[in-house]
Amino acid sequence: MQDLHDDHERYRKQSMQLTLTDIFEARRAIAGRVVRTPLLPSRFMTEQTGQPFFLKMETMQPTGAFKLRGATNAARNAPEGTTTLTCCSTGNHGRGVAYAARELGLNAVICMSSLVPQTKLDGIRALGSETRIVGNSQDDALAECRKLGQATGVFEISPFDDPYVIAGQGTIGLEILEDVPNLDTLLVPLSGGGLAAGVALAAKSINPQVRVVGLTMDRGAAMKTSIDAGRPVEVPEVASLADSLGGGIGLDNRLSFAMCRDLLDEIILVTEGEIYRAMQALYYEDSHVAEGACVVGIAAILAGKLTAPKGPVATIITGRNVDMVQFTKVMTGQDVMLGDYLLEGKPYGA
């Protein structure tokens, strides 16, 4: 048991200063196990911005979301002797860890709060993993995950504050810059910061002039609140159309907080109503079914919150694992209940 504990400690202490080399190594580790997703042009968003606009379609991953990249890289670098992977998740990371565990012949226990949509629970269970629903926030789920991680052979993979996870997500940035070398602005959904940190590191290492903007909902914006405070802080977690962006960043955050603080040029907050309209726009204009978390960049542009870009723009369509009942209500202009908050609907274009 002590040898495995020592391996865990070495794992957590290494790569505390990530570089572009780590991201290239991650690409080699996950090659053939994740999809190099297409970067599709959006005629509608090109018209809105006056610049070429591209959608990075992470919805085409086998698990339906970008999280598979980081989860696969971390799982393949787990300490020798690991028999079980565990994590806390708002859904997509858990699905990625469950998928990676199955591919490697490992067990998985995924800890989630009561706010996680049923569709995401079902997707994880379908991969053969155990799920534990704990409390009403990701912090509650994390506490349970940390307990599990103390057992022999069990290894915890953070959804965002892990060097291998961040490097894995950073491979998205490599692909975008390879496809559009003259990219001006990169819009990245922001939650715990693993995606934003990795993508920003990749993009700015290749082209320091690229503007990288983090975007999130205005209710429960943990990373933005923490950066404003100068340290990681707790933020109440509430129901949102962008449920994948919920949860805190961890008071003991070691990597993603500092990387987002130092690498992001700006953080923009969008309202639930703006997310609602952007989900409709992505569906009706570009025919994509996607989670609310995917459209925060589109929402900021349609709401006039983003400074006009001077060249090509890209955003990451992060996942498709949406609650279809809720999605149908949004597409048909119906009201949506988010916890105790009533979001009034409106038909697209009305």
PDB file of C-alpha atoms in Angstrom, residues 129-280:
ATOM      1  CA  SER A 129     -19.292   1.938 -13.830  1.00  0.00           C
ATOM      2  CA  GLU A 130     -20.663   2.384 -10.342  1.00  0.00           C
ATOM      3  CA  THR A 131     -22.250   5.777  -9.624  1.00  0.00           C
ATOM      4  CA  ARG A 132     -22.652   7.425  -6.227  1.00  0.00           C
ATOM      5  CA  ILE A 133     -24.995  10.394  -5.799  1.00  0.00           C
ATOM      6  CA  VAL A 134     -23.788  12.503  -2.878  1.00  0.00           C
ATOM      7  CA  GLY A 135     -25.247  15.823  -1.702  1.00  0.00           C
ATOM      8  CA  ASN A 136     -26.324  18.849  -3.690  1.00  0.00           C
ATOM      9  CA  SER A 137     -23.009  20.155  -5.033  1.00  0.00           C
ATOM     10  CA  GLN A 138     -19.841  18.978  -6.696  1.00  0.00           C
ATOM     11  CA  ASP A 139     -17.993  19.766  -3.468  1.00  0.00           C
ATOM     12  CA  ASP A 140     -20.092  17.094  -1.733  1.00  0.00           C
ATOM     13  CA  ALA A 141     -19.280  14.619  -4.500  1.00  0.00           C
ATOM     14  CA  LEU A 142     -15.592  15.521  -4.265  1.00  0.00           C
ATOM     15  CA  ALA A 143     -15.519  14.749  -0.544  1.00  0.00           C
ATOM     16  CA  GLU A 144     -16.834  11.247  -1.245  1.00  0.00           C
ATOM     17  CA  CYS A 145     -14.349  10.810  -4.078  1.00  0.00           C
ATOM     18  CA  ARG A 146     -11.456  11.802  -1.821  1.00  0.00           C
ATOM     19  CA  LYS A 147     -12.526   9.152   0.703  1.00  0.00           C
ATOM     20  CA  LEU A 148     -12.569   6.494  -1.990  1.00  0.00           C
ATOM     21  CA  GLY A 149      -9.154   7.606  -3.218  1.00  0.00           C
ATOM     22  CA  GLN A 150      -7.563   6.583   0.088  1.00  0.00           C
ATOM     23  CA  ALA A 151      -8.265   2.896  -0.523  1.00  0.00           C
ATOM     24  CA  THR A 152      -5.609   0.545  -1.889  1.00  0.00           C
ATOM     25  CA  GLY A 153      -5.607   0.403  -5.679  1.00  0.00           C
ATOM     26  CA  VAL A 154      -8.044   3.297  -6.107  1.00  0.00           C
ATOM     27  CA  PHE A 155      -6.847   6.315  -8.063  1.00  0.00           C
ATOM     28  CA  GLU A 156      -8.646   9.661  -8.225  1.00  0.00           C
ATOM     29  CA  ILE A 157      -8.691  11.689 -11.457  1.00  0.00           C
ATOM     30  CA  SER A 158      -9.665  15.319 -10.958  1.00  0.00           C
ATOM     31  CA  PRO A 159     -12.044  16.708 -13.603  1.00  0.00           C
ATOM     32  CA  PHE A 160      -9.841  19.779 -14.052  1.00  0.00           C
ATOM     33  CA  ASP A 161      -6.961  20.182 -11.578  1.00  0.00           C
ATOM     34  CA  ASP A 162      -4.714  17.406 -12.858  1.00  0.00           C
ATOM     35  CA  PRO A 163      -1.647  17.794 -15.100  1.00  0.00           C
ATOM     36  CA  TYR A 164      -2.584  14.908 -17.382  1.00  0.00           C
ATOM     37  CA  VAL A 165      -6.198  16.027 -17.657  1.00  0.00           C
ATOM     38  CA  ILE A 166      -5.171  19.588 -18.536  1.00  0.00           C
ATOM     39  CA  ALA A 167      -2.638  18.342 -21.099  1.00  0.00           C
ATOM     40  CA  GLY A 168      -5.253  16.046 -22.629  1.00  0.00           C
ATOM     41  CA  GLN A 169      -7.750  18.876 -23.015  1.00  0.00           C
ATOM     42  CA  GLY A 170      -4.967  21.011 -24.459  1.00  0.00           C
ATOM     43  CA  THR A 171      -4.830  18.751 -27.516  1.00  0.00           C
ATOM     44  CA  ILE A 172      -7.985  20.546 -28.682  1.00  0.00           C
ATOM     45  CA  GLY A 173      -5.974  23.758 -28.871  1.00  0.00           C
ATOM     46  CA  LEU A 174      -3.282  22.044 -30.945  1.00  0.00           C
ATOM     47  CA  GLU A 175      -5.852  20.830 -33.455  1.00  0.00           C
ATOM     48  CA  ILE A 176      -7.600  24.194 -33.755  1.00  0.00           C
ATOM     49  CA  LEU A 177      -4.350  26.077 -34.387  1.00  0.00           C
ATOM     50  CA  GLU A 178      -3.240  23.460 -36.916  1.00  0.00           C
ATOM     51  CA  ASP A 179      -6.493  23.914 -38.830  1.00  0.00           C
ATOM     52  CA  VAL A 180      -6.636  27.734 -38.547  1.00  0.00           C
ATOM     53  CA  PRO A 181      -3.072  29.054 -38.011  1.00  0.00           C
ATOM     54  CA  ASN A 182      -4.214  32.691 -38.318  1.00  0.00           C
ATOM     55  CA  LEU A 183      -6.846  32.364 -35.594  1.00  0.00           C
ATOM     56  CA  ASP A 184      -7.620  35.671 -33.878  1.00  0.00           C
ATOM     57  CA  THR A 185      -9.988  34.687 -31.040  1.00  0.00           C
ATOM     58  CA  LEU A 186     -10.625  31.392 -29.251  1.00  0.00           C
ATOM     59  CA  LEU A 187     -13.779  31.148 -27.124  1.00  0.00           C
ATOM     60  CA  VAL A 188     -13.556  28.458 -24.420  1.00  0.00           C
ATOM     61  CA  PRO A 189     -16.318  27.355 -22.005  1.00  0.00           C
ATOM     62  CA  LEU A 190     -15.027  27.816 -18.449  1.00  0.00           C
ATOM     63  CA  SER A 191     -15.811  25.824 -15.311  1.00  0.00           C
ATOM     64  CA  GLY A 192     -13.059  24.310 -13.168  1.00  0.00           C
ATOM     65  CA  GLY A 193     -10.569  25.454 -15.774  1.00  0.00           C
ATOM     66  CA  GLY A 194      -9.066  22.216 -17.078  1.00  0.00           C
ATOM     67  CA  LEU A 195     -10.270  22.827 -20.632  1.00  0.00           C
ATOM     68  CA  ALA A 196      -9.515  26.555 -20.619  1.00  0.00           C
ATOM     69  CA  ALA A 197      -6.065  26.071 -19.071  1.00  0.00           C
ATOM     70  CA  GLY A 198      -4.982  23.367 -21.501  1.00  0.00           C
ATOM     71  CA  VAL A 199      -6.399  25.021 -24.607  1.00  0.00           C
ATOM     72  CA  ALA A 200      -4.986  28.439 -23.672  1.00  0.00           C
ATOM     73  CA  LEU A 201      -1.542  26.953 -22.998  1.00  0.00           C
ATOM     74  CA  ALA A 202      -1.512  25.207 -26.371  1.00  0.00           C
ATOM     75  CA  ALA A 203      -2.857  28.167 -28.327  1.00  0.00           C
ATOM     76  CA  LYS A 204      -0.641  30.820 -26.763  1.00  0.00           C
ATOM     77  CA  SER A 205       2.463  28.629 -26.925  1.00  0.00           C
ATOM     78  CA  ILE A 206       1.949  28.328 -30.676  1.00  0.00           C
ATOM     79  CA  ASN A 207       0.765  31.908 -31.268  1.00  0.00           C
ATOM     80  CA  PRO A 208       1.047  34.333 -28.316  1.00  0.00           C
ATOM     81  CA  GLN A 209      -1.168  36.833 -30.168  1.00  0.00           C
ATOM     82  CA  VAL A 210      -4.268  34.624 -30.046  1.00  0.00           C
ATOM     83  CA  ARG A 211      -6.943  36.095 -27.789  1.00  0.00           C
ATOM     84  CA  VAL A 212      -8.336  33.371 -25.510  1.00  0.00           C
ATOM     85  CA  VAL A 213     -11.614  34.193 -23.796  1.00  0.00           C
ATOM     86  CA  GLY A 214     -13.209  32.112 -21.033  1.00  0.00           C
ATOM     87  CA  LEU A 215     -16.999  32.083 -20.903  1.00  0.00           C
ATOM     88  CA  THR A 216     -19.403  30.857 -18.273  1.00  0.00           C
ATOM     89  CA  MET A 217     -22.854  31.425 -16.792  1.00  0.00           C
ATOM     90  CA  ASP A 218     -23.365  34.343 -14.432  1.00  0.00           C
ATOM     91  CA  ARG A 219     -24.883  32.222 -11.652  1.00  0.00           C
ATOM     92  CA  GLY A 220     -22.224  30.150  -9.900  1.00  0.00           C
ATOM     93  CA  ALA A 221     -19.190  31.385 -11.866  1.00  0.00           C
ATOM     94  CA  ALA A 222     -16.580  29.770  -9.614  1.00  0.00           C
ATOM     95  CA  MET A 223     -13.426  30.502 -11.612  1.00  0.00           C
ATOM     96  CA  LYS A 224     -14.337  34.121 -12.354  1.00  0.00           C
ATOM     97  CA  THR A 225     -15.233  34.766  -8.697  1.00  0.00           C
ATOM     98  CA  SER A 226     -11.992  33.133  -7.551  1.00  0.00           C
ATOM     99  CA  ILE A 227      -9.809  35.107  -9.959  1.00  0.00           C
ATOM    100  CA  ASP A 228     -11.511  38.329  -8.863  1.00  0.00           C
ATOM    101  CA  ALA A 229     -10.829  37.382  -5.232  1.00  0.00           C
ATOM    102  CA  GLY A 230      -7.210  36.497  -5.945  1.00  0.00           C
ATOM    103  CA  ARG A 231      -7.597  32.968  -4.557  1.00  0.00           C
ATOM    104  CA  PRO A 232      -9.876  29.938  -4.899  1.00  0.00           C
ATOM    105  CA  VAL A 233     -13.190  30.560  -3.127  1.00  0.00           C
ATOM    106  CA  GLU A 234     -16.405  28.622  -2.671  1.00  0.00           C
ATOM    107  CA  VAL A 235     -19.394  29.631  -4.783  1.00  0.00           C
ATOM    108  CA  PRO A 236     -22.955  28.330  -4.310  1.00  0.00           C
ATOM    109  CA  GLU A 237     -23.857  25.818  -7.019  1.00  0.00           C
ATOM    110  CA  VAL A 238     -27.223  26.294  -8.719  1.00  0.00           C
ATOM    111  CA  ALA A 239     -29.145  24.576 -11.512  1.00  0.00           C
ATOM    112  CA  SER A 240     -28.298  25.918 -14.979  1.00  0.00           C
ATOM    113  CA  LEU A 241     -28.875  25.220 -18.651  1.00  0.00           C
ATOM    114  CA  ALA A 242     -25.072  25.030 -18.703  1.00  0.00           C
ATOM    115  CA  ASP A 243     -25.000  22.282 -16.048  1.00  0.00           C
ATOM    116  CA  SER A 244     -21.587  21.044 -17.239  1.00  0.00           C
ATOM    117  CA  LEU A 245     -20.077  24.349 -16.078  1.00  0.00           C
ATOM    118  CA  GLY A 246     -21.323  23.959 -12.500  1.00  0.00           C
ATOM    119  CA  GLY A 247     -19.252  23.225  -9.425  1.00  0.00           C
ATOM    120  CA  GLY A 248     -16.332  24.813  -7.618  1.00  0.00           C
ATOM    121  CA  ILE A 249     -12.639  24.853  -8.473  1.00  0.00           C
ATOM    122  CA  GLY A 250     -11.451  23.401  -5.151  1.00  0.00           C
ATOM    123  CA  LEU A 251      -9.959  25.455  -2.344  1.00  0.00           C
ATOM    124  CA  ASP A 252      -6.730  23.460  -2.720  1.00  0.00           C
ATOM    125  CA  ASN A 253      -6.519  24.091  -6.470  1.00  0.00           C
ATOM    126  CA  ARG A 254      -2.911  23.634  -7.634  1.00  0.00           C
ATOM    127  CA  LEU A 255      -2.950  24.151 -11.396  1.00  0.00           C
ATOM    128  CA  SER A 256      -6.042  25.313 -13.239  1.00  0.00           C
ATOM    129  CA  PHE A 257      -6.685  28.455 -11.149  1.00  0.00           C
ATOM    130  CA  ALA A 258      -3.235  29.947 -11.752  1.00  0.00           C
ATOM    131  CA  MET A 259      -3.187  28.908 -15.402  1.00  0.00           C
ATOM    132  CA  CYS A 260      -6.581  30.470 -16.121  1.00  0.00           C
ATOM    133  CA  ARG A 261      -5.607  33.613 -14.215  1.00  0.00           C
ATOM    134  CA  ASP A 262      -2.388  33.974 -16.195  1.00  0.00           C
ATOM    135  CA  LEU A 263      -3.425  32.737 -19.654  1.00  0.00           C
ATOM    136  CA  LEU A 264      -6.980  33.931 -20.232  1.00  0.00           C
ATOM    137  CA  ASP A 265      -7.253  37.391 -21.756  1.00  0.00           C
ATOM    138  CA  GLU A 266     -10.802  37.880 -20.513  1.00  0.00           C
ATOM    139  CA  ILE A 267     -13.698  36.112 -18.819  1.00  0.00           C
ATOM    140  CA  ILE A 268     -17.256  36.897 -19.928  1.00  0.00           C
ATOM    141  CA  LEU A 269     -20.420  35.943 -18.047  1.00  0.00           C
ATOM    142  CA  VAL A 270     -23.681  35.170 -19.833  1.00  0.00           C
ATOM    143  CA  THR A 271     -27.209  34.863 -18.453  1.00  0.00           C
ATOM    144  CA  GLU A 272     -29.498  31.841 -18.586  1.00  0.00           C
ATOM    145  CA  GLY A 273     -31.678  33.700 -21.083  1.00  0.00           C
ATOM    146  CA  GLU A 274     -28.675  34.324 -23.330  1.00  0.00           C
ATOM    147  CA  ILE A 275     -27.698  30.639 -23.121  1.00  0.00           C
ATOM    148  CA  TYR A 276     -31.304  29.682 -23.982  1.00  0.00           C
ATOM    149  CA  ARG A 277     -31.267  31.803 -27.156  1.00  0.00           C
ATOM    150  CA  ALA A 278     -27.798  30.578 -28.158  1.00  0.00           C
ATOM    151  CA  MET A 279     -28.884  26.936 -27.833  1.00  0.00           C
ATOM    152  CA  GLN A 280     -31.752  27.736 -30.194  1.00  0.00           C
TER     153      GLN A 280
END
